[in-house]
């Protein structure tokens, strides 16, 4: 996949249409609900989101996929070289064709968030612990907050939105901080949901300072101990994550009208995972918290209403 010079010179690549279809298939398989929501966007926007999602998925799988054991720093260096080639207008493989077209259609799409995401994958190669929340927050920005930056460049901002007459001459609000917050909140949710799975791989993403604060040891975590100290630790983590979701909510109304419903849907569906963790009595070692399709469908009318009136 990462034989950059040879593939660039020798391989016949897919058409633009076929490349977007490959990206669509990846998103439809791995992000079903959000994929369905993108169908409410304009064709240009939804295809761009498919292309970005496919790139992010492929990047994540370099360190968290079936072949992750073979990934080295040199692998990520080659992947970043391939990214540079894409932003220069030279696709290396079939799905790159869609991303090249997206970059041409949306010139505000910047390469830096893509680079930052690769930097986040590098962190996973050499770190299995985070001492402080500040360290974890940087990781979450790199692997997930960056998606908010990428997506906002596609979704666009509602330039006509104002709330009072004296704001008519002000520049529109920039919702990128809230978009970053949504990505970070979703990643923190993933971390809380996957504590047991990560522990089986020798990883602890919960800040070690928080474990110490609640007198809960790494050994207990690896043993899957659910006691009162663990429950208090998880309540603290969930409350912090909900505060970040609340920050993210304040920016959704500033997005273009056709982007608000999918963002509200993603926010609400992901935040409900926290509710399931609570219902499972914070046992994330033996029960995987997930939101059923029925519950997701029930939230869509509320998400639609919020997209219209908030």
Coordinates of C-alpha atoms in Angstrom, one line a residue:
X1 CA 0.0 0.0 0.0
X2 CA 2.8 2.4 0.8
X3 CA 5.2 1.8 -2.1
X4 CA 4.9 5.4 -3.0
X5 CA 7.3 5.8 -6.0
X6 CA 6.3 2.6 -7.8
X7 CA 2.6 2.9 -7.3
X8 CA 2.6 6.5 -8.4
X9 CA 4.3 5.7 -11.7
X10 CA 2.8 2.3 -12.6
X11 CA -0.7 1.9 -11.2
X12 CA -3.8 2.8 -13.2
X13 CA -6.1 4.4 -10.8
X14 CA -9.9 4.4 -10.4
X15 CA -12.1 7.1 -11.9
X16 CA -13.3 9.9 -9.7
X17 CA -16.8 8.4 -9.5
X18 CA -15.5 4.9 -8.7
X19 CA -13.2 6.3 -6.0
X20 CA -16.0 8.1 -4.3
X21 CA -18.0 4.9 -4.3
X22 CA -15.2 3.0 -2.6
X23 CA -15.2 5.7 0.1
X24 CA -19.0 5.5 0.4
X25 CA -18.8 1.8 0.9
X26 CA -16.3 2.1 3.7
X27 CA -18.4 4.8 5.5
X28 CA -21.7 2.8 5.0
X29 CA -20.0 -0.3 6.5
X30 CA -18.3 1.3 9.6
X31 CA -20.4 4.4 10.3
X32 CA -23.9 3.4 9.3
X33 CA -25.9 6.1 11.1
X34 CA -23.7 9.0 10.2
X35 CA -23.6 7.7 6.6
X36 CA -27.3 7.8 6.4
X37 CA -27.3 11.4 7.8
X38 CA -24.8 12.5 5.1
X39 CA -27.4 11.6 2.5
X40 CA -29.3 14.7 3.6
X41 CA -26.3 16.9 2.5
X42 CA -25.7 18.2 -1.0
X43 CA -24.0 15.7 -3.2
X44 CA -20.8 17.6 -3.2
X45 CA -20.6 17.8 0.6
X46 CA -21.6 14.2 1.2
X47 CA -19.1 12.8 -1.2
X48 CA -16.4 14.9 0.4
X49 CA -17.3 13.6 3.9
X50 CA -17.1 10.1 2.5
X51 CA -13.6 10.7 1.1
X52 CA -12.4 12.2 4.4
X53 CA -13.9 9.4 6.5
X54 CA -12.2 6.8 4.3
X55 CA -8.8 8.5 4.7
X56 CA -9.3 8.7 8.5
X57 CA -10.4 5.1 8.7
X58 CA -7.4 3.9 6.8
X59 CA -5.1 6.1 8.9
X60 CA -6.5 4.7 12.2
X61 CA -6.2 1.1 11.0
X62 CA -2.5 1.5 10.5
X63 CA -2.1 1.3 14.3
X64 CA -5.4 -0.2 15.3
X65 CA -6.3 -2.6 12.4
X66 CA -5.6 -6.2 11.5
X67 CA -2.1 -5.5 10.3
X68 CA -1.2 -3.0 13.0
X69 CA 1.6 -5.2 14.4
X70 CA 3.5 -4.5 11.2
X71 CA 3.2 -0.8 11.4
X72 CA 6.4 1.1 12.2
X73 CA 7.4 4.8 12.4
X74 CA 8.6 4.3 8.8
X75 CA 5.1 3.1 7.8
X76 CA 3.6 6.4 9.1
X77 CA 6.4 8.4 7.4
X78 CA 5.4 6.8 4.1
X79 CA 1.8 7.4 4.8
X80 CA 2.5 11.1 5.4
X81 CA 4.5 11.3 2.1
X82 CA 1.4 9.8 0.4
X83 CA -0.7 12.5 2.1
X84 CA 1.7 15.2 0.7
X85 CA 1.3 13.7 -2.7
X86 CA -2.5 13.8 -2.5
X87 CA -2.5 17.5 -1.5
X88 CA -0.1 18.2 -4.4
X89 CA -2.8 16.7 -6.7
X90 CA -1.1 13.4 -7.3
X91 CA -3.2 10.4 -6.0
X92 CA -1.3 7.2 -5.1
X93 CA -4.2 4.7 -4.8
X94 CA -7.8 4.5 -5.8
X95 CA -9.3 6.2 -2.7
X96 CA -6.8 9.0 -3.0
X97 CA -8.5 10.0 -6.2
X98 CA -11.6 11.0 -4.3
X99 CA -9.6 12.9 -1.7
X100 CA -7.7 14.8 -4.4
X101 CA -11.1 15.8 -6.0
X102 CA -12.4 16.8 -2.6
X103 CA -9.4 19.1 -2.0
X104 CA -10.0 20.7 -5.3
X105 CA -13.7 21.2 -4.6
X106 CA -13.0 22.6 -1.1
X107 CA -9.9 24.7 -1.2
X108 CA -10.3 25.7 2.5
X109 CA -9.4 22.1 3.5
X110 CA -6.0 22.3 5.1
X111 CA -3.4 19.6 5.3
X112 CA -2.4 20.3 8.9
X113 CA -5.3 18.4 10.6
X114 CA -4.4 15.4 8.4
X115 CA -0.7 15.7 9.5
X116 CA -1.9 16.1 13.1
X117 CA -3.9 12.9 12.9
X118 CA -0.8 11.0 11.7
X119 CA 1.1 12.5 14.7
X120 CA -1.7 11.0 16.9
X121 CA -1.1 7.5 15.4
X122 CA 2.6 8.0 16.1
X123 CA 1.8 8.5 19.8
X124 CA 0.1 5.1 19.8
X125 CA 3.3 3.5 18.6
X126 CA 5.3 4.5 21.7
X127 CA 2.8 5.4 24.4
X128 CA 0.5 3.1 26.4
X129 CA -0.1 5.5 29.3
X130 CA -1.0 9.1 29.8
X131 CA 0.0 10.7 33.1
X132 CA -2.3 13.8 32.9
X133 CA -5.5 14.8 31.2
X134 CA -3.6 17.5 29.4
X135 CA -1.5 14.8 27.7
X136 CA -4.6 12.7 26.9
X137 CA -6.4 15.8 25.6
X138 CA -3.6 16.3 23.1
X139 CA -3.9 12.7 21.9
X140 CA -7.6 13.1 21.6
X141 CA -7.2 16.3 19.5
X142 CA -4.8 14.6 17.2
X143 CA -6.8 11.4 16.5
X144 CA -10.3 12.9 16.7
X145 CA -10.5 16.6 17.2
X146 CA -8.8 17.0 13.8
X147 CA -11.8 15.3 12.2
X148 CA -13.9 18.3 13.4
X149 CA -11.5 20.7 11.6
X150 CA -11.6 18.6 8.4
X151 CA -15.4 18.3 8.5
X152 CA -16.1 22.0 9.2
X153 CA -14.2 22.9 6.0
X154 CA -16.7 20.8 4.1
X155 CA -19.9 21.5 6.0
X156 CA -19.5 25.2 5.9
X157 CA -20.6 28.0 8.2
X158 CA -24.0 29.8 8.1
X159 CA -22.7 33.3 7.3
X160 CA -26.1 34.9 7.7
X161 CA -26.7 33.7 11.2
X162 CA -26.9 36.5 13.8
X163 CA -28.8 36.8 17.1
X164 CA -29.3 40.5 17.5
X165 CA -29.4 43.7 15.4
X166 CA -26.1 45.0 16.7
X167 CA -24.4 41.9 15.5
X168 CA -25.3 42.4 11.8
X169 CA -21.9 43.8 10.9
X170 CA -19.8 41.3 12.9
X171 CA -18.0 38.4 11.3
X172 CA -19.8 35.1 11.6
X173 CA -18.9 32.9 14.6
X174 CA -16.2 30.4 13.8
X175 CA -17.4 27.0 15.2
X176 CA -14.1 25.2 14.8
X177 CA -13.4 25.1 18.6
X178 CA -16.7 23.5 19.1
X179 CA -16.1 21.1 16.2
X180 CA -12.8 20.1 17.8
X181 CA -14.6 19.7 21.2
X182 CA -17.0 17.2 19.6
X183 CA -14.2 15.1 18.2
X184 CA -12.5 15.1 21.6
X185 CA -15.7 14.2 23.4
X186 CA -16.3 11.3 21.0
X187 CA -12.8 10.0 21.5
X188 CA -13.1 10.2 25.3
X189 CA -16.4 8.2 24.9
X190 CA -14.5 5.6 22.9
X191 CA -11.9 5.4 25.6
X192 CA -14.5 4.9 28.4
X193 CA -16.3 2.3 26.4
X194 CA -13.1 0.4 25.4
X195 CA -11.3 0.4 28.8
X196 CA -11.5 -3.4 29.0
X197 CA -10.5 -4.0 25.4
X198 CA -7.5 -1.6 25.7
X199 CA -6.4 -3.2 29.0
X200 CA -6.2 -6.6 27.2
X201 CA -3.7 -4.9 24.9
X202 CA -1.7 -3.5 27.8
X203 CA -3.0 0.0 27.3
X204 CA -4.5 2.5 29.7
X205 CA -5.9 5.7 28.3
X206 CA -7.5 7.0 31.5
X207 CA -5.1 9.6 33.0
X208 CA -3.0 8.0 35.7
X209 CA -3.4 11.0 37.8
X210 CA -7.1 10.3 37.9
X211 CA -6.5 6.7 39.0
X212 CA -4.4 7.9 41.8
X213 CA -7.0 10.5 42.8
X214 CA -9.6 7.8 43.2
X215 CA -7.1 5.3 44.7
X216 CA -7.7 2.8 41.9
X217 CA -4.6 0.9 40.8
X218 CA -3.4 -0.3 37.3
X219 CA -3.5 -3.8 38.7
X220 CA -7.2 -3.5 39.5
X221 CA -7.9 -2.2 36.1
X222 CA -6.1 -5.1 34.4
X223 CA -8.1 -7.5 36.6
X224 CA -11.4 -5.7 35.7
X225 CA -12.3 -4.8 39.2
X226 CA -15.6 -2.9 39.5
X227 CA -15.9 -1.5 43.0
X228 CA -17.0 1.8 44.5
X229 CA -13.7 3.5 43.8
X230 CA -14.0 2.5 40.1
X231 CA -17.6 3.8 39.9
X232 CA -16.5 7.1 41.3
X233 CA -13.6 7.3 38.9
X234 CA -16.0 6.6 36.0
X235 CA -18.6 9.1 37.2
X236 CA -15.8 11.7 37.1
X237 CA -14.7 10.7 33.6
X238 CA -18.3 10.7 32.3
X239 CA -19.1 14.1 33.8
X240 CA -16.0 15.7 32.2
X241 CA -16.9 14.2 28.8
X242 CA -20.4 15.5 29.1
X243 CA -19.1 19.0 29.7
X244 CA -17.1 18.8 26.5
X245 CA -20.2 17.6 24.6
X246 CA -22.1 20.6 26.0
X247 CA -19.3 22.9 24.7
X248 CA -19.6 21.2 21.3
X249 CA -23.4 21.7 21.2
X250 CA -23.0 25.5 21.2
X251 CA -21.4 25.4 17.8
X252 CA -23.8 23.2 15.8
X253 CA -26.2 26.0 15.0
X254 CA -23.5 28.0 13.2
X255 CA -23.0 25.3 10.6
X256 CA -24.7 25.4 7.3
X257 CA -28.3 24.3 7.5
X258 CA -27.7 21.0 5.6
X259 CA -25.0 20.0 8.0
X260 CA -26.7 20.4 11.3
X261 CA -28.8 17.3 11.3
X262 CA -25.9 14.8 10.8
X263 CA -23.8 16.6 13.4
X264 CA -26.7 16.6 15.9
X265 CA -27.3 12.9 15.2
X266 CA -23.7 12.0 15.7
X267 CA -23.4 14.0 18.9
X268 CA -26.6 12.6 20.4
X269 CA -25.9 9.0 19.4
X270 CA -22.3 9.0 20.7
X271 CA -23.2 10.8 24.0
X272 CA -25.8 8.1 24.7
X273 CA -23.0 5.6 25.0
X274 CA -22.3 7.3 28.3
X275 CA -25.8 6.5 29.4
X276 CA -25.4 2.9 28.6
X277 CA -22.1 2.7 30.6
X278 CA -24.1 4.0 33.6
X279 CA -26.9 1.5 33.1
X280 CA -24.3 -1.3 33.0
X281 CA -23.1 -0.1 36.4
X282 CA -19.8 1.1 34.9
X283 CA -18.7 -2.4 34.0
X284 CA -16.8 -1.8 30.8
X285 CA -14.7 -4.9 31.3
X286 CA -17.4 -7.5 30.6
X287 CA -20.1 -5.5 28.8
X288 CA -19.6 -3.4 25.7
X289 CA -21.7 -0.3 25.8
X290 CA -23.5 0.3 22.6
X291 CA -26.6 2.2 21.5
X292 CA -29.2 0.0 19.7
X293 CA -30.5 1.0 16.3
X294 CA -33.9 1.4 17.9
X295 CA -32.6 4.0 20.3
X296 CA -30.7 5.8 17.5
X297 CA -33.8 6.0 15.4
X298 CA -35.8 7.4 18.3
X299 CA -33.3 10.3 18.7
X300 CA -33.5 11.3 15.0
X301 CA -36.7 13.4 15.4
X302 CA -35.1 15.2 18.3
X303 CA -31.9 15.7 16.3
X304 CA -34.0 17.1 13.4
X305 CA -35.9 19.5 15.7
X306 CA -32.7 20.8 17.2
X307 CA -31.2 21.3 13.7
X308 CA -34.2 23.5 12.8
X309 CA -34.7 25.6 15.9
X310 CA -31.4 25.8 17.8

